Each structure stands twice: as C-alpha cells, then as structure tokens.
Short mmCIF file of C-alpha atoms and ligand atoms in Angstrom, two decimals:
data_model
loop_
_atom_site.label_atom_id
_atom_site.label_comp_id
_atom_site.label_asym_id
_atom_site.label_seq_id
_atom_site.Cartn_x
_atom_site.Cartn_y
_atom_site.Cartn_z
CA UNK A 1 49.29 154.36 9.43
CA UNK A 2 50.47 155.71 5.99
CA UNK A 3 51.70 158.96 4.60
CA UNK A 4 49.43 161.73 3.94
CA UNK A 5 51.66 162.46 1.01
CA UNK A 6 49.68 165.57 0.19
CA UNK A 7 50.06 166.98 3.00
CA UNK A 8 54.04 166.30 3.12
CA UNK A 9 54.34 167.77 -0.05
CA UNK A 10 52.79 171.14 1.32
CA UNK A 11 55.17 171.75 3.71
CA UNK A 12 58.12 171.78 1.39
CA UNK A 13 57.18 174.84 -0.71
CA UNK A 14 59.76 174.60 -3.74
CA UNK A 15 57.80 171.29 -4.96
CA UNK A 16 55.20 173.29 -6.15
CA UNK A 17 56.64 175.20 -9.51
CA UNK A 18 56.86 174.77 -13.19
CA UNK A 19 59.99 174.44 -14.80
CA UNK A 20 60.10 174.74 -18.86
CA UNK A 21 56.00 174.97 -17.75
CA UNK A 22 56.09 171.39 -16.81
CA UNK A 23 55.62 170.46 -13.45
CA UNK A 24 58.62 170.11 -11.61
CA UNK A 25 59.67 166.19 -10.96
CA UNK A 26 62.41 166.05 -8.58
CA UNK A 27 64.03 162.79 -8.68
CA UNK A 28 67.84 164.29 -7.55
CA UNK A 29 67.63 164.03 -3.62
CA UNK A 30 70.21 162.04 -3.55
CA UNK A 31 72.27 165.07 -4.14
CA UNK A 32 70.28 167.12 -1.89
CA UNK A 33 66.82 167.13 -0.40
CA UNK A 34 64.79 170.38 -0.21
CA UNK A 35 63.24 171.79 2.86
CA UNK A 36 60.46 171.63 4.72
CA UNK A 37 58.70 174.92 5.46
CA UNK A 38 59.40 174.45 8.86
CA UNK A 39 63.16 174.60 8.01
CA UNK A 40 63.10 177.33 6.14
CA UNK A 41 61.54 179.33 9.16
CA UNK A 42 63.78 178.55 11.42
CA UNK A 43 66.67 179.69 9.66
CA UNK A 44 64.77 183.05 8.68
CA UNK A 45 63.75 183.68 12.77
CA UNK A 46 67.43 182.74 13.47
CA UNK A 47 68.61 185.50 11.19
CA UNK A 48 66.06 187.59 11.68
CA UNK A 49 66.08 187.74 15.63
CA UNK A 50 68.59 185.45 16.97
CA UNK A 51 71.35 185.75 15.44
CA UNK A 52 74.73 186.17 17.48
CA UNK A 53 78.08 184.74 18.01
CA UNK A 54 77.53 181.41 20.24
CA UNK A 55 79.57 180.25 23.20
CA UNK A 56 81.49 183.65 23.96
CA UNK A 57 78.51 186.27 24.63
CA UNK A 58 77.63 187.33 28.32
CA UNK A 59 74.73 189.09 26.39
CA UNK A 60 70.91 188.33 25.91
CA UNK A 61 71.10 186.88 22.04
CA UNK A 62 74.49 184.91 22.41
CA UNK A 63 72.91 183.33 25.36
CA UNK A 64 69.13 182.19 23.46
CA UNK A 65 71.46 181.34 20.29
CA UNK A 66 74.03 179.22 22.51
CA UNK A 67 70.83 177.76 24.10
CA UNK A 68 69.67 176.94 20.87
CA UNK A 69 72.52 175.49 19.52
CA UNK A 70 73.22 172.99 22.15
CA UNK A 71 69.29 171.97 21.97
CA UNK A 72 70.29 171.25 18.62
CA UNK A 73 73.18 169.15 19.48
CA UNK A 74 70.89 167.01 21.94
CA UNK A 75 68.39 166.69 19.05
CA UNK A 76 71.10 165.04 17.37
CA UNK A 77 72.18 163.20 19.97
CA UNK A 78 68.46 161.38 20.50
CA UNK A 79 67.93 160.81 16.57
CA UNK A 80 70.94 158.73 16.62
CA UNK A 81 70.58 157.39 20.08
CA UNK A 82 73.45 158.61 21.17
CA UNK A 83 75.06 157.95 24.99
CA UNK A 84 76.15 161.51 25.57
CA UNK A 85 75.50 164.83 23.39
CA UNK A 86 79.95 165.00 24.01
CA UNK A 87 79.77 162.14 21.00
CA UNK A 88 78.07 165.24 18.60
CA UNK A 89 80.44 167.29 16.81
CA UNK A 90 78.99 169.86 14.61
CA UNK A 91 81.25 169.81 11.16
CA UNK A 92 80.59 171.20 7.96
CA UNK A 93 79.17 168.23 6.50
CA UNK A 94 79.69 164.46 5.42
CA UNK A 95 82.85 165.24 3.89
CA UNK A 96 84.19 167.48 6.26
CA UNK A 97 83.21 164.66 9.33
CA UNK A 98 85.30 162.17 7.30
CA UNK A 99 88.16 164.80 6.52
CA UNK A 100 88.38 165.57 10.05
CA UNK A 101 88.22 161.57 11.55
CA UNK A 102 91.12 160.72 8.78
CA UNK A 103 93.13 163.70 9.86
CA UNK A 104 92.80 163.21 13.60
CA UNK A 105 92.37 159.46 13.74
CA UNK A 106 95.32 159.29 11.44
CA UNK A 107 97.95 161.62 13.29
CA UNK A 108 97.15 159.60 16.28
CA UNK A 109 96.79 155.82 15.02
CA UNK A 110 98.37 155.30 11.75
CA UNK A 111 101.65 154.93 10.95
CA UNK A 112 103.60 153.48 7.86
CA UNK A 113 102.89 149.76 6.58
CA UNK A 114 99.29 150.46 7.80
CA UNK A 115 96.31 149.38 6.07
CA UNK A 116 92.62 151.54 5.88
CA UNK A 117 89.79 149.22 4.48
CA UNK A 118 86.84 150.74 2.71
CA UNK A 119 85.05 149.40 -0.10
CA UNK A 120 84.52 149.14 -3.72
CA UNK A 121 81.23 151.19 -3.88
CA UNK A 122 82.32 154.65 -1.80
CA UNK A 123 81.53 158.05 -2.39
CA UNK A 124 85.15 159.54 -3.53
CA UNK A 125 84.56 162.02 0.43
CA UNK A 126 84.64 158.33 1.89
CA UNK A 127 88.30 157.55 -0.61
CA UNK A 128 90.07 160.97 -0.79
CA UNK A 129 90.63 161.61 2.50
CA UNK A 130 91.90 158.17 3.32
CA UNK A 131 94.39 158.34 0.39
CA UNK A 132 95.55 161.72 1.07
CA UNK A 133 96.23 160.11 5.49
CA UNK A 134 97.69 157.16 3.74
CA UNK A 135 100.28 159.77 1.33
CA UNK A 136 101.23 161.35 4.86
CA UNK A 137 101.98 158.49 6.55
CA UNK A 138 102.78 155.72 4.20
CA UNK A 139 100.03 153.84 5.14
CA UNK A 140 97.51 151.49 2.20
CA UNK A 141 94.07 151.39 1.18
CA UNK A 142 92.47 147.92 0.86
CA UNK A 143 89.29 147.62 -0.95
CA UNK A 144 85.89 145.05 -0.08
CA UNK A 145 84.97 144.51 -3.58
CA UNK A 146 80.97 143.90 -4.21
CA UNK A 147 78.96 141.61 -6.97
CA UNK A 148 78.00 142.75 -9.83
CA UNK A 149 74.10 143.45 -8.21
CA UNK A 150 75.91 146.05 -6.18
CA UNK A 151 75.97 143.41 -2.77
CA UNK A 152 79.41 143.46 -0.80
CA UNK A 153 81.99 140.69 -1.28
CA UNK A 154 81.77 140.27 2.85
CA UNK A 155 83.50 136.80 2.50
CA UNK A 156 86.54 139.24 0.94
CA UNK A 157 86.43 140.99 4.16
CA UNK A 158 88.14 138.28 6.37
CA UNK A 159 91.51 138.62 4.42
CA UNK A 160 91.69 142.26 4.58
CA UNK A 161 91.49 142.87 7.95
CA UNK A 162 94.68 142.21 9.04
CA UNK A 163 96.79 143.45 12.22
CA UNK A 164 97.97 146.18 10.31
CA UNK A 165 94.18 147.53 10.05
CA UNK A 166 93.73 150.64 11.67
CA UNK A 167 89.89 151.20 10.41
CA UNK A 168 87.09 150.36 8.59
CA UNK A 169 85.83 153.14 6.42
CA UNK A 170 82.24 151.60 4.69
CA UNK A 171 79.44 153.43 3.59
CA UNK A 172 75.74 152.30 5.06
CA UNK A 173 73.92 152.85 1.91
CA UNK A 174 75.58 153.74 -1.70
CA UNK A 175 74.83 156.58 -3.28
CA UNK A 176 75.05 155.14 -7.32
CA UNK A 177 73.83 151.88 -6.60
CA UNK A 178 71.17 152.28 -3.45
CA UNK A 179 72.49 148.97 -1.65
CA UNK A 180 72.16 149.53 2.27
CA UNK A 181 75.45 147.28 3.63
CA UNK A 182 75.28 144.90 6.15
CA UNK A 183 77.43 147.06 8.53
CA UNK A 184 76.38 144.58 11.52
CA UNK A 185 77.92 142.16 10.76
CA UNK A 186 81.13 144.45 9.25
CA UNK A 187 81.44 146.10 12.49
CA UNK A 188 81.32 142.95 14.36
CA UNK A 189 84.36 141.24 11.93
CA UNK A 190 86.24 144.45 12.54
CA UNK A 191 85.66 144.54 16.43
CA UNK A 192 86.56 140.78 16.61
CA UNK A 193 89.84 141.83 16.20
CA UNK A 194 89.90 145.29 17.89
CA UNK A 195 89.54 147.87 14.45
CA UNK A 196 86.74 150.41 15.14
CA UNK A 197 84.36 151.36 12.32
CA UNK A 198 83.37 155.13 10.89
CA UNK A 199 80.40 154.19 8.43
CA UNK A 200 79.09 157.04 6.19
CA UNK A 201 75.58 157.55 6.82
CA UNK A 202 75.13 160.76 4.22
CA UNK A 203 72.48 158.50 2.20
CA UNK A 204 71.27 156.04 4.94
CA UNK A 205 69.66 158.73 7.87
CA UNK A 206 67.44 160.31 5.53
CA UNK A 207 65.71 156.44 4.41
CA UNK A 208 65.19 154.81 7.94
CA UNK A 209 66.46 155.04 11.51
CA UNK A 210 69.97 154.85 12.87
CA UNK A 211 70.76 153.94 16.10
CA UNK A 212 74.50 153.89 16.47
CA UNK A 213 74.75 152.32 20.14
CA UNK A 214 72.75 149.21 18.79
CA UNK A 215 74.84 149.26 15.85
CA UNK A 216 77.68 149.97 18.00
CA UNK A 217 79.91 151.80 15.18
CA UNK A 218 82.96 153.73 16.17
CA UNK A 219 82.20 157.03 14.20
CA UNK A 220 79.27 157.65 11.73
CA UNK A 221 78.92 160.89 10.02
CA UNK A 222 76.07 162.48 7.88
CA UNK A 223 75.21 165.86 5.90
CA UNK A 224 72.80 168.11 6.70
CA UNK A 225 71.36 169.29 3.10
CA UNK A 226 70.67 165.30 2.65
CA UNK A 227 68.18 164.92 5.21
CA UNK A 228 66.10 168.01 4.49
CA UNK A 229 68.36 170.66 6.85
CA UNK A 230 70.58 173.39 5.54
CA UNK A 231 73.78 173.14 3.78
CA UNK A 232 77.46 173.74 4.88
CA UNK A 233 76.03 172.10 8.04
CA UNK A 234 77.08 168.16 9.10
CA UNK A 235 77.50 165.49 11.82
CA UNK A 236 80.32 163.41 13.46
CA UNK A 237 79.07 161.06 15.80
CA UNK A 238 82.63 159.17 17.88
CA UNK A 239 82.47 157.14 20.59
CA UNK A 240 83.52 159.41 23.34
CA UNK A 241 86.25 156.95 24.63
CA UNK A 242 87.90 157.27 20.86
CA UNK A 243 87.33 160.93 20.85
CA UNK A 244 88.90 161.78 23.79
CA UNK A 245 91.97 159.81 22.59
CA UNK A 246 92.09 161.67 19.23
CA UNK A 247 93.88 165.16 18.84
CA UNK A 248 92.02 168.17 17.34
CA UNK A 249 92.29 168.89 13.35
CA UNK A 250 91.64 172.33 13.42
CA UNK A 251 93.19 175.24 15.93
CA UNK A 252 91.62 178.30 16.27
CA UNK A 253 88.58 179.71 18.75
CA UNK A 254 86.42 177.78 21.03
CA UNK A 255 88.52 174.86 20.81
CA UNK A 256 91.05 176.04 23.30
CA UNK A 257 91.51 175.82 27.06
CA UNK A 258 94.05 177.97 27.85
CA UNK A 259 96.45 180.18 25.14
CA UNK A 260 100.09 181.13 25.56
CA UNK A 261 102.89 181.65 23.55
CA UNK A 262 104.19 178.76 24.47
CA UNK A 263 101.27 176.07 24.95
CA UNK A 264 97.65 175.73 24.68
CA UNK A 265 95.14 173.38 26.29
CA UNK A 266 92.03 172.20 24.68
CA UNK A 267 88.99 172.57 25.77
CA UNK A 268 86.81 169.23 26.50
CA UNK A 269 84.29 167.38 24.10
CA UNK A 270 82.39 168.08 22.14
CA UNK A 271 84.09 171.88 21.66
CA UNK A 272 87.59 170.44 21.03
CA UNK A 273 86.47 169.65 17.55
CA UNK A 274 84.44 172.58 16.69
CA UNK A 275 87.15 175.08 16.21
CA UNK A 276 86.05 178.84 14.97
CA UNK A 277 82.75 180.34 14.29
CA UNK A 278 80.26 177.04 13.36
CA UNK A 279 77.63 176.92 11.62
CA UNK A 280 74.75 177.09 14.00
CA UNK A 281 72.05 178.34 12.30
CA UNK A 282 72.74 174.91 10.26
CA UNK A 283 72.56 172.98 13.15
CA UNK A 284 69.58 174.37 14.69
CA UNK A 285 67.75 174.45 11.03
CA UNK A 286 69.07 170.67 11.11
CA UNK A 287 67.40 170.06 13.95
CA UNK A 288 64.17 171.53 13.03
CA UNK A 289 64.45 168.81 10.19
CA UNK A 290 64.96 165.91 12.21
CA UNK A 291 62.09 166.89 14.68
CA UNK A 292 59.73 167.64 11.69
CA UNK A 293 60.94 163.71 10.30
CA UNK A 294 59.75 162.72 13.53
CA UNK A 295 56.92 164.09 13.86
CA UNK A 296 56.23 162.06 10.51
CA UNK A 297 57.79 159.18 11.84
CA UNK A 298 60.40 157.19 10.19
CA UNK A 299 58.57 153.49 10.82
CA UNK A 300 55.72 155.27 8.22
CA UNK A 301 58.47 156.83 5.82
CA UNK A 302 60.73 153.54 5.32
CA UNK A 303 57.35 151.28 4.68
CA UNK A 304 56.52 154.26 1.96
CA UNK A 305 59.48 153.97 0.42
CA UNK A 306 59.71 150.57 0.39
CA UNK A 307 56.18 151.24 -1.61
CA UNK A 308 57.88 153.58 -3.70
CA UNK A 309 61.01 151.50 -4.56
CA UNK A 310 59.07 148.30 -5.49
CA UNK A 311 56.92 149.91 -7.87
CA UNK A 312 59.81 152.12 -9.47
CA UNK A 313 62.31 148.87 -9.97
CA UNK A 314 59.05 147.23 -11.23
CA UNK A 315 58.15 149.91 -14.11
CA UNK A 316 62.20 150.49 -15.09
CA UNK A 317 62.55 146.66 -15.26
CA UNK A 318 59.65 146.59 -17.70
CA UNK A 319 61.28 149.24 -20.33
CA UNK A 320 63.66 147.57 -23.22
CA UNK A 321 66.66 148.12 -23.25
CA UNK A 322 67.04 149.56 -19.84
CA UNK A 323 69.31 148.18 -17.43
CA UNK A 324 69.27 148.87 -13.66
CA UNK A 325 72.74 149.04 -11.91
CA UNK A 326 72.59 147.61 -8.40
CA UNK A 327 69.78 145.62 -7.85
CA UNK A 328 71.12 144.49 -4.13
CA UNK A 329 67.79 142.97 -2.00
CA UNK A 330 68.28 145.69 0.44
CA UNK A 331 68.32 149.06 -0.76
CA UNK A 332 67.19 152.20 -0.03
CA UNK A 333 65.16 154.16 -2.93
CA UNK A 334 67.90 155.41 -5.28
CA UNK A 335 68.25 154.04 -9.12
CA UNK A 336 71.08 154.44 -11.52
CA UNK A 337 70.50 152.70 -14.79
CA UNK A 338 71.27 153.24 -18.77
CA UNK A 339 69.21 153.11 -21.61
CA UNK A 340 70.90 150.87 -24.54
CA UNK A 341 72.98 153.24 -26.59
CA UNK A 342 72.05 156.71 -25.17
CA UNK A 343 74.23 158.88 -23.07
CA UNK A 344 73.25 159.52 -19.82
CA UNK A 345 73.86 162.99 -20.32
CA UNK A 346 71.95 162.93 -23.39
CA UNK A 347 68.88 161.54 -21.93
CA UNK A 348 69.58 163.80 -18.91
CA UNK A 349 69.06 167.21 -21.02
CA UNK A 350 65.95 165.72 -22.00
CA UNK A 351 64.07 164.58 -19.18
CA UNK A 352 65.33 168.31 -17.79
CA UNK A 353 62.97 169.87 -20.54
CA UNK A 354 60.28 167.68 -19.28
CA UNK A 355 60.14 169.12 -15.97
CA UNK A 356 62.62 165.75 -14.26
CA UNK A 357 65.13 166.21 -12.45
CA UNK A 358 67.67 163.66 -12.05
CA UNK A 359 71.41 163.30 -11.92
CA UNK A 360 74.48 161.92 -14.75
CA UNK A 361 77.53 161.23 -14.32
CA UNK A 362 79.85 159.35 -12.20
CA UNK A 363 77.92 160.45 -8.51
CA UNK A 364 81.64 160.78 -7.09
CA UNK A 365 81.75 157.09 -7.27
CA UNK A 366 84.21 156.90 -9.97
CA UNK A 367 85.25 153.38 -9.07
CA UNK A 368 81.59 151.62 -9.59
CA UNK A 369 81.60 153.15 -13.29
CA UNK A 370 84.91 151.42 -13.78
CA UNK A 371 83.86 147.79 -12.12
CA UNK A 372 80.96 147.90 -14.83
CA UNK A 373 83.13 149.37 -17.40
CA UNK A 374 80.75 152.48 -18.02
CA UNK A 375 80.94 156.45 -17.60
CA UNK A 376 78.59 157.06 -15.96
CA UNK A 377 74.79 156.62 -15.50
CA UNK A 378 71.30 158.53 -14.81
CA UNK A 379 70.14 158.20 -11.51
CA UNK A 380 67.06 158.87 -9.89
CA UNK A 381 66.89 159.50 -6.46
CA UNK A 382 63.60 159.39 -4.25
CA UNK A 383 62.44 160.28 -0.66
CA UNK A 384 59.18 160.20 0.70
CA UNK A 385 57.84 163.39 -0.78
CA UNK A 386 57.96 161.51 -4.32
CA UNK A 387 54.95 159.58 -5.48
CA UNK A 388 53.62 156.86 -7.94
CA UNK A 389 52.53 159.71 -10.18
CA UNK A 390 55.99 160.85 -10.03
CA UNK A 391 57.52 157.54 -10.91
CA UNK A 392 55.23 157.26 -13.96
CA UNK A 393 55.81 160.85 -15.25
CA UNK A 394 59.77 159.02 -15.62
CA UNK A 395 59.12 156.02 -16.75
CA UNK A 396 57.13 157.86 -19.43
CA UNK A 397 59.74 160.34 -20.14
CA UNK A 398 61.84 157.56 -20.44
CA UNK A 399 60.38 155.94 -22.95
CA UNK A 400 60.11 159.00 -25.12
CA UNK A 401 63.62 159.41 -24.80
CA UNK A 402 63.89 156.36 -26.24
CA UNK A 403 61.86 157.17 -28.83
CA UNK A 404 63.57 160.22 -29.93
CA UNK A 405 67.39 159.24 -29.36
CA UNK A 406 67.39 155.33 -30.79
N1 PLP B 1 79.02 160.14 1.22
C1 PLP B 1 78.03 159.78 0.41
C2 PLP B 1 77.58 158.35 0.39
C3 PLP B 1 77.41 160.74 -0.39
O1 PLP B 1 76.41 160.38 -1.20
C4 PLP B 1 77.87 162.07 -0.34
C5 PLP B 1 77.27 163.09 -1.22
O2 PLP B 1 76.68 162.80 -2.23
C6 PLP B 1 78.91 162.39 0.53
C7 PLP B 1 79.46 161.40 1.31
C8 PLP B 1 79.41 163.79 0.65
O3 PLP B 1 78.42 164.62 1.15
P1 PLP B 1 78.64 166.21 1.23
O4 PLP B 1 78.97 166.64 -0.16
O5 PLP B 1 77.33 166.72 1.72
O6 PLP B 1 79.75 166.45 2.18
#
C-alpha cells in the first residue's frame, strides 16, 4: 500500500508555515528531520508530568520515568533487532556513540603500529575521533577510497586490512553523496580475518530498515534528531560479548558498582556506559519516533522514496549545467550537486528567499570536496514527508537561479 502523504505531513506540525511568505520547502533533513506531533507530545507529558531523576528514585515519578526509559531502550532494541536490550546504550548522539567506541575500544585494543580503516566518503564524527585514538596511541588511519560516482573502491579493501587492523569504521549511507555501502560484504572481509565492524547508521535508519544481527556488525550507532526524535539524544548498539570486554569512557553516577577511595566496580551492561544524568526524555521521545515510523511502516517509506529519488535525479539531470555528485546505483534520497559557475552558497541564499531549504558547504565531509577538487556543494536532502510538488518547486527555483546568477 502507499503513503498517504497528506496525512504524514499533518502530523509533523512545523511543515505547515510560510517563510519570506513562501511556503516552506524543507529539503535539509539530512541535517535534521522535524517531528512528528506525536513526538512533540511525548516530550511535553514527560516534562509536564513525568519528569524525575531515573534509576535512583524509591519514589512514584522516578519509578514511571525509569519504567519509561527502559521501554524505550527495548523499543530500540526491536527496531534494530537486537539480541538483548544490554547491546543499547543511550549516548548523546551519532558522534558521541563513535567518540565513546574509539575511546573505549581504543584504550582496550589498540596499541602503536595499529591501523583503523574507514573510508574516503565519512562524516568528519566518523574521522575525528579515530585520529584523535590514533594521536594517543600511535596507531594509523587507512582510507577505502570510492569512484568518482561516489561507489566504494571494495577491491581496495583487501590490502588494507591487514593484521595490524583493529576496526573497520564505514559509514552505511553518506551523507554528501547518498551512496548506501555494501557493508555485507565489508563486514564479512573484515570478519574473515577476525576485525569487528562499527558502521555509522546516522543517515541509513531513517531511509529503510536495519537489522544488525542479520547484518551481523560489531557496533552501529545513530542520532536521534535524524530519524524524527529529539536532539542531544543517540544510540550505540555493541555486541554484548565486545561490550563486556571494553572499559567505560566516562566515570561518574549510575555507572558504578561499588565506590571507595580506593576502587570502584562498575555496574553491568547496558548502565556501565551511561554514566551521569542521560537524556531520557530523548530516549523515550526517540522511541515515540520509531513506533510512529512503524506504525507507517518502513517497507511503504523506502518504496516512496525510491519514488521520490528517481524522479528528483531525473528532473536535476535534465537542468544544464548541473552536475550531480554521487550518482552510486544504491542510494538513499540525498543530492549534492553544483550549478556551472555559481557558488553553492550563492544559490543557497537564494533558494532560502524562495521558501527552500537546503544545505552548502562541505556537510563535515571535507575529504569528498577535496577528491572532486570542489568547496563545497548544495545538497538537498529528502524523507518521506517530501513530495513531487516539492521536488518541482526546486528544480524550478533552480533554474531561476540560474537565470539570475549566470
Ligand atoms: N555521521 C553521519 C553520516 C552524519 O551525517 C552525521 C551528521 O550529519 C553524523 C555522523 C553526526 O551526527 P550528530 O551530529 O547528530 O552527532
């Protein structure tokens, strides 16, 4: 069955105003996705009634929030079909889930002469952290290249993993270019000889479903605010074997066992890694999205925006002058792309006063703009709330912005 799109874009209330009196066109979920309605209520009751400290209270609201919060954590658990809810660790988001694997992974596993591969196309939260474990330790970063249509080098793969590979770092979908990766068959060259694989799923959960048992990755980690939850609010998924292993990266409440002056115990999984005061009206709000996404269903989202993306390569590929940067056969529904002579910034402003939103500039992918030699680009970034209409309204802005910059 298809999308009743107008009904979708009912529930998510901010999609319905006029910027500059224009109505407002927003192509920029790649950078974050707005909420449904059903969200936004959660988060209200949870402040409004609920709120309390979780974990610690013998009283009546710590208890329904605590409640609450681990409901959450089994939401996420099922959405990514995971074996045991102790494999959910609540973090502050994409980048703090890598930050916090690269710390702990990295006191534990890496040591100097060894090598982290990740790939040509990462966001710089999927690089940065990495570099900074490999500073520490006096370890490398090697780097799967990809074509110029934004497709992995995986042949390049083979050579890099070498027995001083402690992980795979690889993103499942890119952010700038839209190419999904075939992290099957990544994971299963890495586990041939023994590496485990943390794949960042920040722009993949939100396009189609992830089962991480079937795709049998070591960690994967996504952001809240991306798939229509709250900010400051993320995911780590680890295998519980690997997490057990690995150390905590922050001290401080809830993670403990036992305090002394002299030693402290830790506290078991999932709690090790969830050290202070979390975020748990994120997580529950984040689990009010992912229920509301299935209600929808994700089979009936991914054949929309397969829809979607088809007709929006088609129009862009028809403008002069335009070229389209990653063009990879499987991709989720983000487009970066140039128009001939005009800055992306430029053409940015413009489509802003038209009521568009979409993003310039790098996307914290620094090292795609220098494979292709460019600063930056414009990208537009769609989820199932957007429509043909929508694609049209930019393809026509488009063109007028070539008309009044060439
Ligand atoms: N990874 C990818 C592929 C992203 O696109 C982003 C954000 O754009 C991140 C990681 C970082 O996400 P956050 O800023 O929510 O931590």
């Amino acid at each position: 069955m298809g999308l009743n799109i107008k009904q979708i874009r009912s529930d998510f209330p901010i999609l319905h105003q006029q910027v500059y009196n224009k109505p407002l066109i927003y192509l920029d979920n790649g950078a974050t996705t707005q909420k449904p309605q059903v969200v936004i209520d959660t988060v209200r009751e949870l402040q409004e009634t609920r709120n309390s400290s979780i974990h610690r209270g013998v009283h009546y609201l710590s208890d329904q929030m605590t409640d609450r919060y681990e409901a959450a954590r089994e939401t996420v658990r099922a959405f990514l079909n995971a074996a045991s809810t102790n494999e959910i660790i609540f973090t502050s988001g994409a980048t703090g889930s890598i930050n916090a694997v690269a710390f702990s992974f990295g006191e534990k596993f890496v040591t100097a002469g060894d090598e982290i591969v990740i790939s040509e196309m990462e966001h710089h939260s999927n690089i940065v952290p990495w570099q900074m474990l490999c500073d520490r330790k006096g370890a490398s970063i090697k780097v799967i290249p990809f074509y110029d249509n934004g497709e992995l080098i995986l042949e390049k793969l083979d050579d890099l993993l070498t027995d001083r590979t402690r992980i795979v770092a690889l993103t499942h979908a890119s952010n700038s270019m839209g190419t999904i990766n075939p992290v099957k068959e990544v994971i299963k060259k890495a586990h041939a000889k023994g590496i485990p694989v943390l794949l960042d799923g920040a722009q993949m959960v939100q396009h189609g479903e992830v089962d991480v048992r079937e795709l049998d990755c070591d960690f994967y980690i996504f952001s809240s605010h991306k798939i229509f939850g709250p900010t400051g609010s993320g995911v780590l998924y680890g295998k519980e074997s690997i997490l057990e292993e690995l150390p905590p990266y922050q001290g401080g409440g809830d993670m403990v066992d036992q305090v002394t002056f002299e030693r402290t115990s830790y506290n078991t999984l999932p709690f090790k890694f969830e050290a202070g005061t979390t975020n748990y009206t994120g997580a529950i709000g984040l689990a009010a999205a992912l229920d509301y996404l299935q209600s929808i269903g994700f089979e009936a989202i991914g054949r929309y925006e397969q829809e979607l993306t088809g007709y929006t390569l088609e129009k862009l590929g028809g403008i002069d002058g335009l070229k389209i940067y990653g063009t990879a056969a499987n991709r989720i529904s983000v487009f970066s792309f140039l128009m001939q002579n005009i800055h992306p910034y430029d053409a940015g402003m413009i489509l802003d006063k038209m009521g568009i939103a979409v993003r310039t500039g790098t996307h914290c992918t620094q090292p795609v703009m220098d494979h292709f030699g460019i600063d930056g680009t414009i990208r537009a970034s769609l989820v199932f709330y957007n429509t043909m209409e929508e694609v049209d309204a930019l393809i026509e802005g488009i063109q007028r912005t070539i008309q009044m910059l060439s």
